[in-house]
Short mmCIF file of C-alpha atoms in Angstrom, two decimals:
data_model
loop_
_atom_site.label_atom_id
_atom_site.label_comp_id
_atom_site.label_asym_id
_atom_site.label_seq_id
_atom_site.Cartn_x
_atom_site.Cartn_y
_atom_site.Cartn_z
CA MET A 1 0.01 -0.10 0.07
CA THR A 2 2.75 2.48 0.80
CA ALA A 3 4.71 1.38 -1.99
CA LEU A 4 1.43 2.23 -4.35
CA GLN A 5 0.96 5.37 -2.51
CA ARG A 6 4.46 6.32 -3.31
CA ILE A 7 4.21 5.65 -6.95
CA PHE A 8 0.73 7.36 -7.06
CA GLY A 9 2.18 10.46 -5.25
CA GLY A 10 -1.13 10.96 -3.34
CA ALA A 11 -3.85 9.20 -1.54
CA ALA A 12 -6.83 10.07 -3.88
CA PRO A 13 -6.81 6.93 -6.47
CA VAL A 14 -6.10 4.63 -3.40
CA ALA A 15 -8.84 5.83 -1.64
CA ARG A 16 -11.33 5.26 -4.30
CA TRP A 17 -10.25 1.51 -4.76
CA ALA A 18 -10.07 0.94 -1.12
CA THR A 19 -13.62 1.58 -0.35
CA PRO A 20 -15.77 -0.05 -3.06
CA PRO A 21 -19.50 0.81 -3.44
CA GLU A 22 -21.82 -1.25 -1.02
CA TYR A 23 -23.55 -3.02 -4.01
CA PHE A 24 -20.37 -5.33 -4.61
CA ARG A 25 -19.97 -8.64 -2.55
CA ASN A 26 -16.82 -8.97 -0.69
CA GLY A 27 -15.25 -11.48 -3.07
CA GLU A 28 -15.83 -9.30 -6.24
CA ARG A 29 -14.58 -6.45 -4.14
CA ARG A 30 -11.23 -7.95 -3.94
CA GLY A 31 -11.11 -8.82 -7.75
CA LEU A 32 -12.23 -5.17 -8.49
CA ALA A 33 -9.77 -3.61 -6.23
CA MET A 34 -7.08 -5.81 -7.92
CA ARG A 35 -8.15 -4.73 -11.34
CA SER A 36 -8.43 -1.22 -10.28
CA ALA A 37 -4.78 -1.33 -8.88
CA ILE A 38 -3.42 -2.76 -12.18
CA ALA A 39 -5.39 0.14 -14.14
CA ALA A 40 -4.52 2.81 -11.89
CA VAL A 41 -0.74 1.77 -12.02
CA ALA A 42 -0.91 1.79 -15.72
CA LEU A 43 -2.79 5.17 -15.74
CA ALA A 44 -0.11 6.64 -13.43
CA MET A 45 2.64 5.21 -15.74
CA CYS A 46 1.11 6.77 -18.86
CA ALA A 47 0.58 10.22 -16.71
CA THR A 48 4.18 10.51 -15.67
CA GLY A 49 5.46 9.79 -19.10
CA VAL A 50 7.34 6.62 -18.34
CA THR A 51 6.03 4.57 -21.13
CA ALA A 52 8.38 6.86 -23.38
CA GLN A 53 8.38 4.28 -26.23
CA ASP A 54 4.77 5.42 -26.81
CA ILE A 55 5.80 8.94 -27.05
CA ARG A 56 6.93 10.45 -30.39
CA ALA A 57 8.57 13.62 -30.57
CA THR A 58 7.86 15.52 -33.85
CA GLY A 59 11.30 17.35 -34.27
CA ASP A 60 12.50 15.00 -36.98
CA LEU A 61 9.26 14.39 -38.63
CA GLY A 62 7.75 15.39 -41.97
CA LEU A 63 4.71 15.32 -44.11
CA VAL A 64 4.81 14.43 -47.80
CA VAL A 65 1.92 15.45 -50.05
CA GLU A 66 0.41 12.59 -52.11
CA ARG A 67 -1.05 14.93 -54.86
CA ALA A 68 -3.43 12.39 -56.73
CA THR A 69 -4.93 10.82 -53.71
CA GLY A 70 -5.59 13.88 -51.31
CA SER A 71 -3.52 12.38 -48.58
CA LEU A 72 -0.24 12.92 -46.57
CA VAL A 73 2.36 10.35 -45.82
CA VAL A 74 3.89 11.17 -42.18
CA VAL A 75 7.61 10.22 -42.39
CA ASP A 76 10.40 10.21 -39.76
CA GLN A 77 13.87 11.60 -40.96
CA SER A 78 16.12 9.67 -38.47
CA GLU A 79 14.31 6.46 -39.47
CA ARG A 80 14.03 7.39 -42.96
CA ALA A 81 10.56 5.66 -42.99
CA ARG A 82 7.15 6.44 -43.41
CA ILE A 83 5.14 6.13 -39.93
CA GLY A 84 1.82 6.71 -41.03
CA ARG A 85 -0.97 8.18 -43.59
CA ILE A 86 -3.61 11.13 -43.14
CA GLU A 87 -6.42 10.83 -45.72
CA GLY A 88 -9.24 13.13 -46.76
CA LEU A 89 -7.69 16.35 -47.66
CA GLY A 90 -9.14 16.92 -51.03
CA ASP A 91 -7.37 18.12 -54.13
CA LEU A 92 -3.71 18.44 -53.15
CA SER A 93 -2.48 18.83 -56.82
CA HIS A 94 -0.51 22.00 -55.96
CA ALA A 95 -0.41 21.78 -51.98
CA SER A 96 1.86 23.00 -49.64
CA LEU A 97 1.77 23.37 -45.91
CA VAL A 98 3.07 25.33 -42.85
CA TYR A 99 3.65 24.10 -39.21
CA SER A 100 2.62 25.40 -35.78
CA PRO A 101 5.29 26.47 -33.49
CA ASP A 102 5.06 23.56 -31.35
CA GLU A 103 5.42 21.08 -34.51
CA ARG A 104 2.30 19.44 -33.54
CA PHE A 105 -0.14 20.70 -36.09
CA ALA A 106 0.16 21.41 -39.82
CA TYR A 107 -1.90 23.54 -42.01
CA VAL A 108 -2.36 22.34 -45.49
CA PHE A 109 -3.34 24.55 -48.42
CA GLY A 110 -5.12 22.53 -51.22
CA ARG A 111 -5.56 23.61 -54.89
CA ASP A 112 -9.36 23.34 -54.39
CA GLY A 113 -9.44 26.07 -51.72
CA GLY A 114 -9.37 23.67 -48.69
CA LEU A 115 -7.65 24.69 -45.66
CA THR A 116 -7.01 21.47 -43.76
CA LYS A 117 -5.37 21.38 -40.10
CA VAL A 118 -3.83 17.94 -39.10
CA ASP A 119 -2.44 16.57 -36.01
CA ILE A 120 0.79 14.94 -36.64
CA VAL A 121 0.87 13.03 -33.37
CA GLU A 122 -2.68 11.74 -33.51
CA GLN A 123 -2.24 11.27 -37.51
CA SER A 124 -5.63 12.95 -38.13
CA VAL A 125 -7.44 15.75 -39.60
CA VAL A 126 -8.76 18.08 -36.78
CA GLY A 127 -10.23 20.82 -38.84
CA ARG A 128 -11.13 21.62 -42.39
CA VAL A 129 -12.85 24.57 -44.15
CA MET A 130 -13.44 25.25 -47.71
CA GLN A 131 -12.13 28.78 -48.00
CA ALA A 132 -12.22 29.57 -51.65
CA GLY A 133 -12.61 28.12 -54.90
CA ASN A 134 -8.97 27.73 -55.84
CA SER A 135 -5.97 28.58 -53.98
CA ILE A 136 -2.18 28.61 -54.35
CA GLY A 137 -0.40 28.36 -50.77
CA GLY A 138 -0.21 30.07 -47.51
CA ALA A 139 1.91 31.01 -44.49
CA ILE A 140 1.73 31.24 -40.62
CA SER A 141 2.28 34.11 -38.66
CA ASP A 142 5.51 34.49 -36.60
CA ASP A 143 3.40 34.18 -33.42
CA GLY A 144 1.52 31.10 -34.70
CA GLN A 145 -1.87 32.81 -34.06
CA TYR A 146 -2.72 33.35 -37.97
CA VAL A 147 -2.71 31.31 -41.13
CA ALA A 148 -3.15 33.08 -44.26
CA VAL A 149 -4.09 31.77 -47.52
CA SER A 150 -3.29 33.08 -51.11
CA ASN A 151 -6.15 32.55 -53.24
CA TYR A 152 -6.69 32.65 -57.25
CA GLU A 153 -10.37 32.51 -57.20
CA PRO A 154 -11.79 34.59 -55.60
CA GLY A 155 -8.55 36.43 -55.99
CA GLY A 156 -7.08 37.65 -52.70
CA VAL A 157 -5.71 36.62 -49.21
CA ARG A 158 -7.78 35.32 -46.52
CA ILE A 159 -6.52 35.10 -42.88
CA PHE A 160 -7.86 32.39 -40.26
CA ASP A 161 -7.42 31.96 -36.57
CA ALA A 162 -4.84 29.00 -36.19
CA ASP A 163 -6.75 27.57 -33.25
CA THR A 164 -10.26 27.55 -34.76
CA LEU A 165 -9.84 28.16 -38.53
CA ASP A 166 -12.53 30.80 -38.16
CA MET A 167 -11.82 33.72 -40.76
CA VAL A 168 -10.36 36.99 -39.11
CA ALA A 169 -9.60 38.77 -42.29
CA ASP A 170 -10.66 38.81 -46.06
CA ILE A 171 -8.33 40.82 -48.20
CA PRO A 172 -9.84 40.90 -51.68
CA THR A 173 -7.11 42.16 -54.56
CA GLY A 174 -9.47 41.49 -57.66
CA GLY A 175 -6.87 39.24 -59.11
CA LYS A 176 -4.56 36.28 -58.43
CA THR A 177 -2.17 36.54 -55.40
CA ILE A 178 1.13 34.73 -55.40
CA GLY A 179 4.36 34.77 -53.39
CA LEU A 180 2.71 34.93 -49.90
CA VAL A 181 4.96 34.71 -47.03
CA ASP A 182 5.22 35.74 -43.02
CA ILE A 183 7.48 38.21 -42.01
CA PRO A 184 8.16 39.57 -38.18
CA GLY A 185 5.69 41.68 -36.63
CA GLY A 186 2.63 39.51 -37.30
CA ARG A 187 2.92 40.60 -41.05
CA PHE A 188 2.38 38.73 -44.44
CA VAL A 189 3.59 39.92 -47.59
CA PHE A 190 2.23 38.89 -51.21
CA SER A 191 2.14 40.06 -54.64
CA LEU A 192 -0.60 40.47 -57.29
CA TRP A 193 -0.13 38.56 -60.52
CA ASP A 194 -2.57 41.08 -62.75
CA GLN A 195 -1.81 44.28 -61.23
CA GLY A 196 2.04 44.00 -60.37
CA GLU A 197 1.98 45.13 -56.82
CA THR A 198 3.38 43.96 -53.58
CA TRP A 199 0.77 44.29 -50.28
CA ILE A 200 1.84 44.15 -46.70
CA ALA A 201 -0.68 42.83 -44.35
CA ASP A 202 -0.21 43.90 -40.79
CA LEU A 203 -2.15 41.71 -38.39
CA SER A 204 -0.35 43.05 -35.06
CA SER A 205 -3.57 45.11 -34.18
CA GLY A 206 -5.83 41.92 -34.74
CA ALA A 207 -7.27 43.56 -37.75
CA ALA A 208 -5.23 43.66 -41.13
CA ARG A 209 -3.75 47.01 -42.09
CA ILE A 210 -2.71 46.81 -45.62
CA THR A 211 0.20 48.74 -47.18
CA LYS A 212 0.50 48.72 -51.03
CA ILE A 213 3.70 48.89 -52.96
CA GLU A 214 3.11 49.55 -56.83
CA GLY A 215 5.58 49.08 -59.61
CA ILE A 216 6.97 45.47 -58.69
CA GLY A 217 6.52 44.56 -62.56
CA THR A 218 4.56 42.76 -64.95
CA ASN A 219 3.20 39.41 -63.85
CA PRO A 220 5.13 38.46 -60.81
CA TYR A 221 4.80 34.73 -60.74
CA ASP A 222 6.28 33.81 -57.32
CA ALA A 223 8.40 35.46 -54.71
CA LEU A 224 10.57 34.53 -51.61
CA VAL A 225 11.64 36.48 -48.44
CA THR A 226 15.02 35.86 -46.67
CA SER A 227 15.05 34.25 -43.30
CA ASP A 228 15.50 37.59 -41.47
CA GLY A 229 12.19 38.81 -43.22
CA ARG A 230 14.14 41.89 -44.81
CA THR A 231 14.59 41.26 -48.52
CA TYR A 232 11.71 40.06 -50.57
CA ILE A 233 12.20 39.10 -54.25
CA ALA A 234 9.63 38.90 -56.70
CA GLY A 235 10.21 36.80 -59.95
CA LEU A 236 8.63 38.28 -63.26
CA PHE A 237 6.99 36.36 -66.03
CA GLY A 238 6.38 39.45 -68.21
CA GLU A 239 9.70 41.35 -67.67
CA ASP A 240 13.34 40.71 -67.93
CA HIS A 241 14.45 41.19 -64.47
CA LEU A 242 13.24 40.42 -60.65
CA THR A 243 12.42 42.96 -58.25
CA ALA A 244 13.47 43.28 -54.71
CA LEU A 245 11.88 45.16 -51.66
CA ASP A 246 13.98 45.97 -48.52
CA LEU A 247 11.15 45.35 -45.93
CA TRP A 248 13.04 47.13 -43.13
CA GLN A 249 12.27 50.51 -44.80
CA ASP A 250 9.25 52.48 -44.08
CA THR A 251 8.36 52.73 -47.51
CA PRO A 252 10.00 49.81 -49.39
CA GLN A 253 10.98 50.90 -53.01
CA PRO A 254 10.79 48.43 -55.74
CA GLN A 255 14.58 47.55 -56.99
CA LYS A 256 15.42 45.97 -60.30
CA ILE A 257 17.65 42.95 -59.77
CA LEU A 258 19.62 41.43 -62.88
CA PRO A 259 18.14 43.79 -65.46
CA GLY A 260 18.15 42.50 -68.90
CA TYR A 261 19.27 39.04 -67.99
CA ALA A 262 17.99 37.20 -70.96
CA GLY A 263 19.12 40.11 -73.34
CA ASP A 264 18.66 39.61 -77.00
CA ARG A 265 18.38 35.83 -76.23
CA GLU A 266 15.30 33.99 -77.41
CA GLY A 267 12.86 33.07 -74.56
CA LEU A 268 12.62 29.31 -74.34
CA PRO A 269 9.43 27.74 -73.65
CA VAL A 270 8.44 27.53 -69.85
CA TYR A 271 6.55 24.21 -69.31
CA LYS A 272 6.45 24.88 -65.56
CA MET A 273 6.72 28.22 -63.55
CA PRO A 274 9.82 28.24 -61.33
CA HIS A 275 9.41 28.29 -57.50
CA LEU A 276 11.11 30.97 -55.39
CA GLU A 277 11.71 29.97 -51.90
CA GLY A 278 13.56 30.99 -48.86
CA TRP A 279 16.29 28.56 -49.63
CA ALA A 280 17.76 30.83 -52.21
CA LEU A 281 20.68 32.30 -49.93
CA ALA A 282 23.93 30.30 -50.51
CA GLY A 283 26.60 31.76 -48.47
CA HIS A 284 26.48 35.49 -49.37
CA GLU A 285 24.71 35.16 -52.70
CA PHE A 286 21.23 34.44 -53.76
CA VAL A 287 21.07 31.82 -56.42
CA LEU A 288 17.63 32.36 -58.61
CA PRO A 289 16.19 30.49 -61.38
CA ALA A 290 16.19 32.31 -64.71
CA ILE A 291 12.83 32.18 -66.63
CA GLY A 292 12.73 31.24 -70.22
CA GLN A 293 16.72 30.50 -70.10
CA HIS A 294 18.34 27.41 -68.86
CA GLU A 295 20.49 28.72 -66.14
CA VAL A 296 20.56 29.94 -62.68
CA LEU A 297 21.46 33.62 -61.71
CA TRP A 298 23.97 34.61 -58.81
CA VAL A 299 23.34 37.90 -57.25
CA ASP A 300 25.24 39.30 -54.19
CA ALA A 301 22.91 39.50 -51.06
CA ARG A 302 24.11 43.07 -50.12
CA SER A 303 24.44 45.04 -53.24
CA LEU A 304 21.97 42.78 -55.41
CA GLN A 305 24.43 43.01 -58.47
CA GLU A 306 24.96 39.87 -60.65
CA THR A 307 27.94 37.73 -59.50
CA GLY A 308 27.47 34.93 -62.22
CA ARG A 309 25.45 32.55 -63.83
CA THR A 310 25.55 28.85 -64.21
CA ALA A 311 24.15 27.13 -67.41
CA THR A 312 21.60 24.31 -66.38
CA HIS A 313 20.13 21.05 -67.74
CA GLY A 314 16.92 22.67 -68.44
CA GLN A 315 14.55 25.29 -67.00
CA PRO A 316 15.11 25.30 -63.54
CA VAL A 317 12.11 24.96 -61.32
CA PHE A 318 13.75 24.73 -57.63
CA ALA A 319 17.30 26.01 -57.09
CA MET A 320 17.64 25.24 -53.38
CA ALA A 321 20.81 25.97 -51.18
CA ARG A 322 21.65 23.18 -48.83
CA PRO A 323 21.25 24.68 -45.28
CA ASP A 324 24.83 25.21 -44.67
CA GLY A 325 24.93 27.06 -48.39
CA ARG A 326 27.84 24.93 -49.65
CA GLN A 327 25.80 23.41 -52.37
CA VAL A 328 22.73 24.32 -54.56
CA TRP A 329 20.44 21.36 -55.77
CA VAL A 330 18.50 22.22 -58.98
CA ASN A 331 15.35 20.29 -60.47
CA PHE A 332 13.69 21.01 -63.88
CA ALA A 333 10.62 21.71 -65.78
CA HIS A 334 9.05 19.05 -67.98
CA PRO A 335 10.46 17.47 -70.16
CA LYS A 336 13.74 17.32 -68.08
CA ASN A 337 12.11 16.77 -64.69
CA ASP A 338 13.94 13.44 -64.43
CA THR A 339 17.07 15.15 -63.60
CA ILE A 340 19.11 16.81 -60.60
CA GLN A 341 22.18 18.87 -60.78
CA VAL A 342 24.33 20.00 -57.85
CA ILE A 343 26.22 23.04 -58.09
CA ASP A 344 29.30 23.94 -56.12
CA THR A 345 28.62 27.50 -54.62
CA ILE A 346 32.16 28.72 -54.70
CA THR A 347 33.11 27.62 -58.12
CA LYS A 348 29.57 27.79 -59.44
CA ASP A 349 29.88 24.56 -61.60
CA VAL A 350 27.89 21.75 -61.82
CA ILE A 351 29.63 19.22 -59.85
CA HIS A 352 27.08 16.21 -60.03
CA GLN A 353 24.30 15.22 -62.17
CA PHE A 354 21.99 12.47 -61.78
CA GLU A 355 18.49 10.96 -62.86
CA PRO A 356 16.72 9.83 -59.78
CA GLY A 357 13.69 8.98 -61.91
CA PRO A 358 10.69 10.27 -63.66
CA GLY A 359 9.05 13.77 -62.26
CA VAL A 360 11.38 14.91 -59.63
CA LEU A 361 9.07 17.34 -58.08
CA HIS A 362 10.60 18.40 -54.81
CA MET A 363 13.35 18.46 -52.72
CA GLU A 364 13.80 18.76 -48.89
CA PHE A 365 16.86 18.92 -46.66
CA THR A 366 17.24 17.51 -43.44
CA PRO A 367 17.49 20.72 -41.11
CA ARG A 368 21.47 20.61 -41.13
CA GLY A 369 21.64 19.27 -44.50
CA HIS A 370 23.14 15.99 -44.34
CA GLU A 371 20.58 14.31 -46.31
CA VAL A 372 18.25 15.41 -49.15
CA TRP A 373 14.88 13.88 -49.63
CA LEU A 374 13.24 13.72 -53.09
CA SER A 375 9.96 12.97 -54.42
CA VAL A 376 9.79 11.21 -57.67
CA ARG A 377 6.34 11.30 -58.68
CA ASP A 378 6.12 8.81 -61.64
CA ALA A 379 8.28 6.28 -59.65
CA GLY A 380 5.88 6.68 -56.66
CA LYS A 381 8.94 6.82 -54.53
CA ILE A 382 10.65 9.39 -52.02
CA MET A 383 14.27 8.88 -52.33
CA VAL A 384 16.73 9.72 -49.77
CA TYR A 385 20.22 10.79 -50.62
CA ASP A 386 23.50 11.60 -48.73
CA THR A 387 24.48 15.43 -49.64
CA GLN A 388 28.20 14.60 -49.29
CA THR A 389 28.56 11.15 -51.16
CA PHE A 390 25.45 11.51 -53.46
CA GLU A 391 24.69 8.01 -52.34
CA LYS A 392 21.21 6.79 -52.46
CA LEU A 393 20.30 5.73 -48.81
CA ARG A 394 16.79 4.67 -49.00
CA GLU A 395 13.54 4.67 -51.09
CA ILE A 396 10.14 4.98 -49.36
CA ASP A 397 6.92 4.36 -51.20
CA ALA A 398 4.32 6.99 -51.87
CA GLU A 399 1.39 7.66 -54.18
CA SER A 400 2.35 10.31 -56.80
CA PRO A 401 4.47 12.35 -54.13
CA SER A 402 5.02 16.07 -54.46
CA GLY A 403 5.79 18.45 -51.88
CA ILE A 404 8.14 17.27 -48.82
CA PHE A 405 7.92 19.18 -45.75
CA PHE A 406 9.91 18.49 -42.45
CA THR A 407 8.68 19.78 -39.21
CA ALA A 408 11.77 22.24 -39.01
CA ARG A 409 10.07 24.67 -41.17
CA ALA A 410 8.10 25.78 -38.15
CA HIS A 411 10.97 27.70 -36.84
CA ARG A 412 12.00 29.45 -40.06
CA THR A 413 10.63 32.86 -41.16
CA GLY A 414 9.24 33.00 -44.87
CA LEU A 415 8.58 29.34 -45.60
CA MET B 1 -14.84 17.03 -87.26
CA ASN B 2 -12.59 16.04 -84.65
CA ARG B 3 -12.06 12.62 -85.77
CA PHE B 4 -11.52 13.88 -89.52
CA ALA B 5 -8.78 16.36 -88.30
CA LEU B 6 -7.09 13.37 -86.28
CA ILE B 7 -7.22 11.07 -89.14
CA LEU B 8 -5.83 13.75 -91.48
CA ALA B 9 -3.14 14.39 -89.15
CA LEU B 10 -2.23 10.68 -88.44
CA ILE B 11 -1.95 10.20 -92.18
CA ALA B 12 0.25 13.22 -92.26
CA THR B 13 2.43 11.66 -89.77
CA PRO B 14 3.60 8.15 -91.01
CA ALA B 15 5.83 7.91 -88.02
CA LEU B 16 2.61 7.62 -85.74
CA ALA B 17 0.76 5.38 -87.97
CA GLU B 18 -0.25 3.36 -84.99
CA GLY B 19 -1.71 6.45 -83.42
CA PRO B 20 -0.67 8.72 -80.39
CA ASP B 21 0.10 6.81 -77.16
CA THR B 22 -3.24 8.14 -75.47
CA GLN B 23 -2.07 6.87 -71.92
CA ALA B 24 0.89 8.84 -72.09
CA LEU B 25 -0.87 11.99 -73.43
CA GLU B 26 -3.74 11.79 -70.80
CA ARG B 27 -0.86 11.75 -68.20
CA LEU B 28 0.84 14.64 -69.81
CA VAL B 29 -2.18 16.63 -69.78
CA ARG B 30 -3.11 15.93 -66.03
CA GLN B 31 0.42 16.32 -64.98
CA ASP B 32 1.93 18.80 -67.06
CA CYS B 33 -0.79 20.92 -68.36
CA GLY B 34 -1.85 20.48 -64.86
CA SER B 35 1.08 22.35 -63.71
CA CYS B 36 -0.61 25.48 -64.48
CA HIS B 37 -4.17 24.48 -65.18
CA GLY B 38 -4.40 22.33 -62.17
CA LEU B 39 -4.48 18.39 -61.89
CA THR B 40 -8.30 18.50 -62.35
CA LEU B 41 -7.90 21.22 -65.06
CA ARG B 42 -10.05 23.54 -63.14
CA GLY B 43 -7.42 26.27 -63.47
CA GLY B 44 -4.45 27.64 -61.56
CA LEU B 45 -2.01 30.37 -62.59
CA GLY B 46 -3.66 29.31 -66.21
CA PRO B 47 -7.17 29.42 -66.69
CA ASP B 48 -9.89 26.48 -66.42
CA ILE B 49 -9.66 24.25 -69.57
CA ARG B 50 -12.61 21.93 -68.72
CA PRO B 51 -14.79 21.34 -71.76
CA LYS B 52 -17.36 24.04 -70.71
CA ALA B 53 -14.61 26.64 -70.47
CA LEU B 54 -13.31 25.64 -74.06
CA SER B 55 -16.54 25.16 -75.73
CA HIS B 56 -16.07 28.36 -77.92
CA TYR B 57 -12.86 26.97 -79.46
CA GLU B 58 -12.94 25.04 -82.50
CA PRO B 59 -10.70 22.10 -82.48
CA GLU B 60 -8.34 23.18 -85.04
CA VAL B 61 -7.74 26.36 -83.24
CA LEU B 62 -7.24 24.89 -79.96
CA GLN B 63 -4.70 22.40 -81.41
CA GLY B 64 -3.05 25.57 -82.56
CA VAL B 65 -2.88 27.05 -79.43
CA ILE B 66 -1.35 23.83 -77.85
CA MET B 67 1.37 23.72 -80.84
CA ASP B 68 2.06 27.46 -80.73
CA GLY B 69 1.27 28.82 -77.43
CA ILE B 70 -0.36 32.41 -76.82
CA PRO B 71 2.28 34.93 -77.05
CA GLY B 72 2.44 37.51 -74.25
CA THR B 73 0.94 35.09 -71.79
CA PRO B 74 2.51 32.13 -69.99
CA MET B 75 0.89 29.55 -72.40
CA PRO B 76 4.08 27.85 -74.22
CA PRO B 77 4.40 26.49 -77.44
CA TRP B 78 4.26 22.64 -77.29
CA ARG B 79 5.52 22.16 -80.87
CA PRO B 80 9.01 21.40 -79.68
CA LEU B 81 7.51 18.39 -77.80
CA LEU B 82 4.51 17.06 -79.73
CA THR B 83 3.40 16.33 -83.05
CA GLU B 84 0.35 17.60 -84.66
CA ALA B 85 -1.40 14.35 -84.17
CA GLU B 86 -0.79 14.56 -80.32
CA ALA B 87 -1.90 17.94 -80.29
CA ALA B 88 -4.99 17.08 -82.23
CA TRP B 89 -5.72 14.48 -79.60
CA ILE B 90 -5.22 16.70 -76.66
CA ALA B 91 -7.39 19.33 -78.13
CA ASP B 92 -10.14 16.52 -78.71
CA TYR B 93 -9.51 15.09 -75.43
CA LEU B 94 -10.01 18.64 -73.72
CA LEU B 95 -13.18 19.41 -75.53
CA ASN B 96 -14.97 16.18 -75.36
CA GLY B 97 -13.04 13.69 -73.27
CA ALA B 98 -11.90 15.17 -69.98
CA THR B 99 -14.49 14.29 -67.71
CA GLN B 100 -13.19 15.17 -64.22
#
């Protein structure tokens, strides 16, 4: 009895089973008491966390979008394995997601306008709203309170309470919005494809205060922000340059970067729009996919002057710096989307090229960059590679995998 | 009319006497046209290209759009990657066959 009391750390559960209700006969009381004692010990063990094998920390987990089946595969980076599947998320054909600050919940932005909140620990859908007809991505505020979604139809940005998924702000723009990112101060930044503007929505007061910046350029197709939240770069489909904004300025002014990078060269067909992401900083340079040219462009991060170009295998889609910045991994648009090239940041030379398989859609580095995970859509595989030796370490089955998102993203601005 | 155009195109393309690989083309439409128009073709950065949205197109015109793109927009020319017969099949598929 005293031993049990020590385990329980209190008398309350002991008292309950020590005095069973009157309607039990004596023999039954003893049996019940024994069963209750076992149950109570089990309960106490759960409550005090001693059954650690049943608890899974989320810090090295991730989610992989299965675009055709509307589902997510839950993966464990350290085990290089899938550990579960979450279904019922609608049309995920161009889906992305962000994580809550505690890395327990993910907010998934589906192409069909669905915003779905999933619990990674329970591996279940815990909330879902159809918030628009056609959407393209989202972001979560620095404090984790607000989730913003960028919509094509109806064009604009809608902002939701991260707990309840209730809408807290509706920001119609009269056109398609792209390049939505979070920046410090409870703010979101996004651009308008049709109007060539960038808007900043400040949620710090609870209501959205909007700052509009005109003159970004014709048809911004995507944008990125650096992890300090300072430099926002919009890629332009309709003009031969990119545009940067210094968000530390009170009234950010559009600044052309890489003006005339294509020059007189004929624009090559773009069978898939490049993606710009916060992984663009390699050392002290940005590495950016050209559009209509088969090359990546290097820009000094401070002066925003061009520092070089690297000819590539095809139209780059993602040019992603390994987290330490030492390498840049590039994948390509159709029909070259079976290939990856790895570029050395110092020499700007392609140091490795390989063909993981048909339809390499996405890459995700482990947080410190020792491995990279690739989704190879038409092979139905996630492939894990060592970034030092380029050796393939593992294949994991998935249905038409696209985006791979590790939970460490929870702690990065602008992803 | 569609079939006629397709047959003509096929005759004009002896290398494809057996006809386009329709499974590969359907995959191309879903996955690669889908990059801009959405996997379900309901639209994305590019417009809705389900049959109702395209009903004002003559098949030959749509085939031309696929082959040569629409200058000044992100719609690229697919001529480097497709034969006329394949573009004709895709035009017909978009106007009549894409159900989802």
